[in-house]
């Protein structure tokens, strides 16, 4: 197979037919013997890598088989985003200087190769704006808006990450409206920050932290082996992002610990043995 096209109705494969003109032809997926799940995942990932964007996944909402809570250490994020308004904050006592901030809550599909984020934009938008503030405004209740402006600095400083995250990712889930979606994401974010993880970071601003110590503390807070649900992402030695793997079904009554107990392992340490904790005013 050279290419795969998946919609809500059917799957098509583009294959090589020797002697045909052209040699590449589309065939209905019903003509192909189904692959075992393990082989299917391997195959789709290979197709995605080999075709550099030719792979396409359905934008029908409600088909996620996992979710990711994405959090950022804002100071490190801002090292490469100096032009953003939220990155002009230099107060070492501010929320974003001492806590992980909310990046997003992402429904994912294995068949879309979730690491590349092809499953998205499941709403009614016909075109994607060039700037985040080009998305329509969000119908948030006042309480949610206030909390979001604390936990996602972009929302407070007018650069509209909250709009992008909703229209790209939030519209691909069907369990929550926009306020419920952000309330739930903030709840999980706060559980992470209050677990001792944010304190570990804040106490080591400007210093280096052993990744093993980070994982040990995470396991202490969320259960033995919980760090196997994590992906750490570093840039220039600084910890920038923490991605937390979550299960398909997000019961809003569940704690982060309970959800981690239901999630598949997806461990990746992109920081090595140590990482640095960037300071907001350096």
Coordinates of C-alpha atoms in Angstrom, one line a residue, residues 68-275:
X68 CA -3.4 13.4 26.3
X69 CA -3.3 16.1 28.9
X70 CA -0.6 18.5 27.7
X71 CA 1.0 20.8 30.2
X72 CA 3.9 23.3 29.8
X73 CA 6.6 24.9 32.0
X74 CA 5.8 28.4 30.8
X75 CA 9.2 29.9 31.4
X76 CA 10.9 27.3 29.1
X77 CA 8.1 27.6 26.5
X78 CA 8.8 31.4 26.4
X79 CA 12.5 31.0 25.6
X80 CA 11.6 30.5 22.0
X81 CA 8.4 32.6 22.0
X82 CA 9.6 36.0 23.2
X83 CA 7.1 37.9 21.0
X84 CA 4.0 36.5 22.7
X85 CA 2.3 38.8 25.2
X86 CA 2.1 36.2 27.9
X87 CA 5.9 35.8 27.7
X88 CA 6.4 39.4 28.8
X89 CA 5.5 38.4 32.4
X90 CA 8.6 38.4 34.5
X91 CA 7.1 38.1 38.0
X92 CA 8.8 35.2 39.8
X93 CA 5.7 35.0 42.2
X94 CA 3.2 34.7 39.3
X95 CA 1.2 31.5 38.8
X96 CA 3.0 30.7 35.5
X97 CA 6.4 31.1 37.2
X98 CA 5.7 28.3 39.7
X99 CA 3.2 25.9 38.1
X100 CA 2.7 23.9 35.0
X101 CA 0.3 25.8 32.7
X102 CA -2.4 24.2 30.5
X103 CA -1.5 23.6 26.9
X104 CA -4.5 21.3 26.0
X105 CA -6.5 18.2 26.3
X106 CA -6.2 16.1 23.1
X107 CA -8.4 13.2 21.9
X108 CA -6.3 10.9 19.8
X109 CA -6.7 7.9 17.5
X110 CA -4.1 5.2 17.1
X111 CA -5.1 4.8 13.5
X112 CA -4.2 8.4 12.9
X113 CA -0.8 8.0 14.4
X114 CA -1.6 10.0 17.5
X115 CA 2.0 11.3 18.0
X116 CA 1.6 13.4 14.8
X117 CA -1.8 14.7 15.8
X118 CA -3.7 14.0 12.6
X119 CA -7.0 13.6 14.4
X120 CA -8.3 17.1 14.8
X121 CA -10.5 19.9 13.6
X122 CA -13.7 17.9 14.1
X123 CA -16.0 21.0 14.3
X124 CA -17.8 23.1 11.7
X125 CA -14.8 25.2 10.7
X126 CA -14.3 25.2 6.9
X127 CA -11.0 27.0 7.0
X128 CA -8.3 27.3 9.6
X129 CA -7.3 30.9 10.5
X130 CA -3.7 31.9 10.2
X131 CA -3.7 33.3 13.7
X132 CA -5.2 31.8 16.8
X133 CA -7.4 34.9 17.4
X134 CA -8.9 34.3 14.0
X135 CA -11.0 31.5 15.4
X136 CA -14.5 32.4 16.6
X137 CA -14.8 33.4 20.3
X138 CA -15.7 30.7 22.8
X139 CA -19.0 30.6 24.7
X140 CA -17.4 30.2 28.1
X141 CA -19.2 30.8 31.4
X142 CA -17.6 33.5 33.6
X143 CA -16.2 31.1 36.2
X144 CA -14.5 29.0 33.6
X145 CA -13.1 32.0 31.7
X146 CA -11.6 33.4 35.0
X147 CA -9.9 30.1 35.8
X148 CA -8.7 29.7 32.2
X149 CA -7.0 33.1 32.3
X150 CA -5.0 31.9 35.3
X151 CA -4.2 28.4 34.2
X152 CA -3.6 29.2 30.5
X153 CA -1.7 32.5 30.3
X154 CA -2.4 33.0 26.6
X155 CA -6.1 33.4 27.5
X156 CA -5.3 36.3 29.8
X157 CA -3.0 38.1 27.5
X158 CA -5.1 37.9 24.3
X159 CA -3.1 35.5 22.1
X160 CA -6.1 33.0 22.0
X161 CA -4.5 29.6 22.5
X162 CA -7.8 28.6 24.2
X163 CA -9.6 29.1 20.9
X164 CA -7.1 27.0 18.9
X165 CA -7.2 24.2 21.4
X166 CA -10.9 24.0 21.4
X167 CA -11.4 24.1 17.6
X168 CA -8.5 21.7 16.9
X169 CA -8.9 19.3 19.8
X170 CA -12.0 20.0 21.9
X171 CA -14.3 19.5 19.0
X172 CA -13.1 15.9 18.5
X173 CA -14.7 14.9 21.8
X174 CA -18.4 14.6 22.4
X175 CA -18.7 14.3 26.2
X176 CA -18.3 18.0 27.2
X177 CA -19.3 21.4 26.1
X178 CA -16.5 24.0 25.9
X179 CA -16.8 25.1 29.6
X180 CA -17.0 21.6 30.8
X181 CA -14.0 20.7 28.7
X182 CA -11.8 23.4 30.1
X183 CA -13.1 22.9 33.7
X184 CA -12.1 19.2 33.4
X185 CA -8.7 20.0 31.9
X186 CA -8.0 22.6 34.6
X187 CA -9.1 20.1 37.3
X188 CA -6.5 17.6 36.1
X189 CA -3.9 20.3 35.7
X190 CA -4.4 21.4 39.3
X191 CA -4.1 17.8 40.6
X192 CA -0.7 17.6 38.9
X193 CA 0.4 20.9 40.3
X194 CA -0.8 20.1 43.8
X195 CA 0.8 16.7 43.8
X196 CA 4.2 18.1 44.7
X197 CA 5.4 18.2 41.1
X198 CA 5.0 22.0 40.8
X199 CA 6.8 22.4 44.1
X200 CA 9.7 20.3 42.9
X201 CA 10.0 22.5 39.9
X202 CA 9.6 25.8 41.8
X203 CA 12.2 24.8 44.4
X204 CA 14.7 24.1 41.6
X205 CA 14.3 27.1 39.4
X206 CA 17.6 27.8 37.7
X207 CA 18.9 24.4 38.7
X208 CA 19.0 20.8 37.3
X209 CA 16.7 18.0 38.3
X210 CA 17.2 14.3 37.9
X211 CA 14.5 12.9 35.7
X212 CA 14.4 9.8 38.0
X213 CA 13.5 12.1 40.9
X214 CA 10.7 13.6 38.8
X215 CA 9.4 10.1 38.0
X216 CA 9.7 8.9 41.6
X217 CA 7.6 11.8 42.9
X218 CA 5.0 11.3 40.1
X219 CA 4.7 7.6 41.1
X220 CA 4.4 8.6 44.8
X221 CA 1.5 10.9 44.0
X222 CA -0.3 8.8 41.3
X223 CA 0.6 5.2 41.9
X224 CA 3.4 2.8 41.2
X225 CA 4.5 2.9 37.6
X226 CA 2.3 5.9 36.8
X227 CA 5.3 7.7 35.2
X228 CA 5.1 5.1 32.4
X229 CA 2.1 7.2 31.2
X230 CA 4.3 10.3 30.7
X231 CA 6.2 11.9 27.9
X232 CA 8.8 14.6 28.8
X233 CA 9.8 17.1 26.1
X234 CA 12.9 19.2 26.5
X235 CA 14.5 21.9 24.4
X236 CA 18.1 23.0 25.0
X237 CA 18.1 21.0 28.2
X238 CA 15.0 22.7 29.7
X239 CA 11.9 20.8 30.5
X240 CA 9.2 22.4 28.3
X241 CA 6.2 20.0 28.1
X242 CA 4.8 17.1 30.0
X243 CA 2.3 14.9 28.1
X244 CA 0.1 12.6 30.3
X245 CA -1.5 9.7 28.6
X246 CA -5.2 9.2 29.6
X247 CA -7.8 6.6 28.6
X248 CA -10.5 6.8 26.0
X249 CA -13.4 7.6 28.3
X250 CA -12.9 10.7 30.5
X251 CA -15.3 10.4 33.4
X252 CA -15.4 14.0 34.8
X253 CA -15.8 12.6 38.3
X254 CA -12.6 10.7 38.1
X255 CA -9.3 12.0 39.6
X256 CA -6.1 12.2 37.6
X257 CA -4.8 9.2 39.6
X258 CA -7.9 7.1 38.7
X259 CA -7.6 8.0 35.0
X260 CA -3.9 7.1 35.0
X261 CA -4.8 3.7 36.4
X262 CA -7.0 3.2 33.3
X263 CA -4.5 4.5 30.7
X264 CA -2.1 2.6 28.5
X265 CA 1.7 3.2 28.9
X266 CA 3.1 5.7 26.5
X267 CA 6.5 6.5 28.1
X268 CA 9.1 8.7 26.4
X269 CA 11.8 10.6 28.2
X270 CA 12.9 13.2 25.8
X271 CA 15.1 14.9 28.4
X272 CA 17.7 12.3 29.3
X273 CA 19.0 11.8 32.9
X274 CA 18.6 15.4 33.9
X275 CA 16.7 18.6 32.9

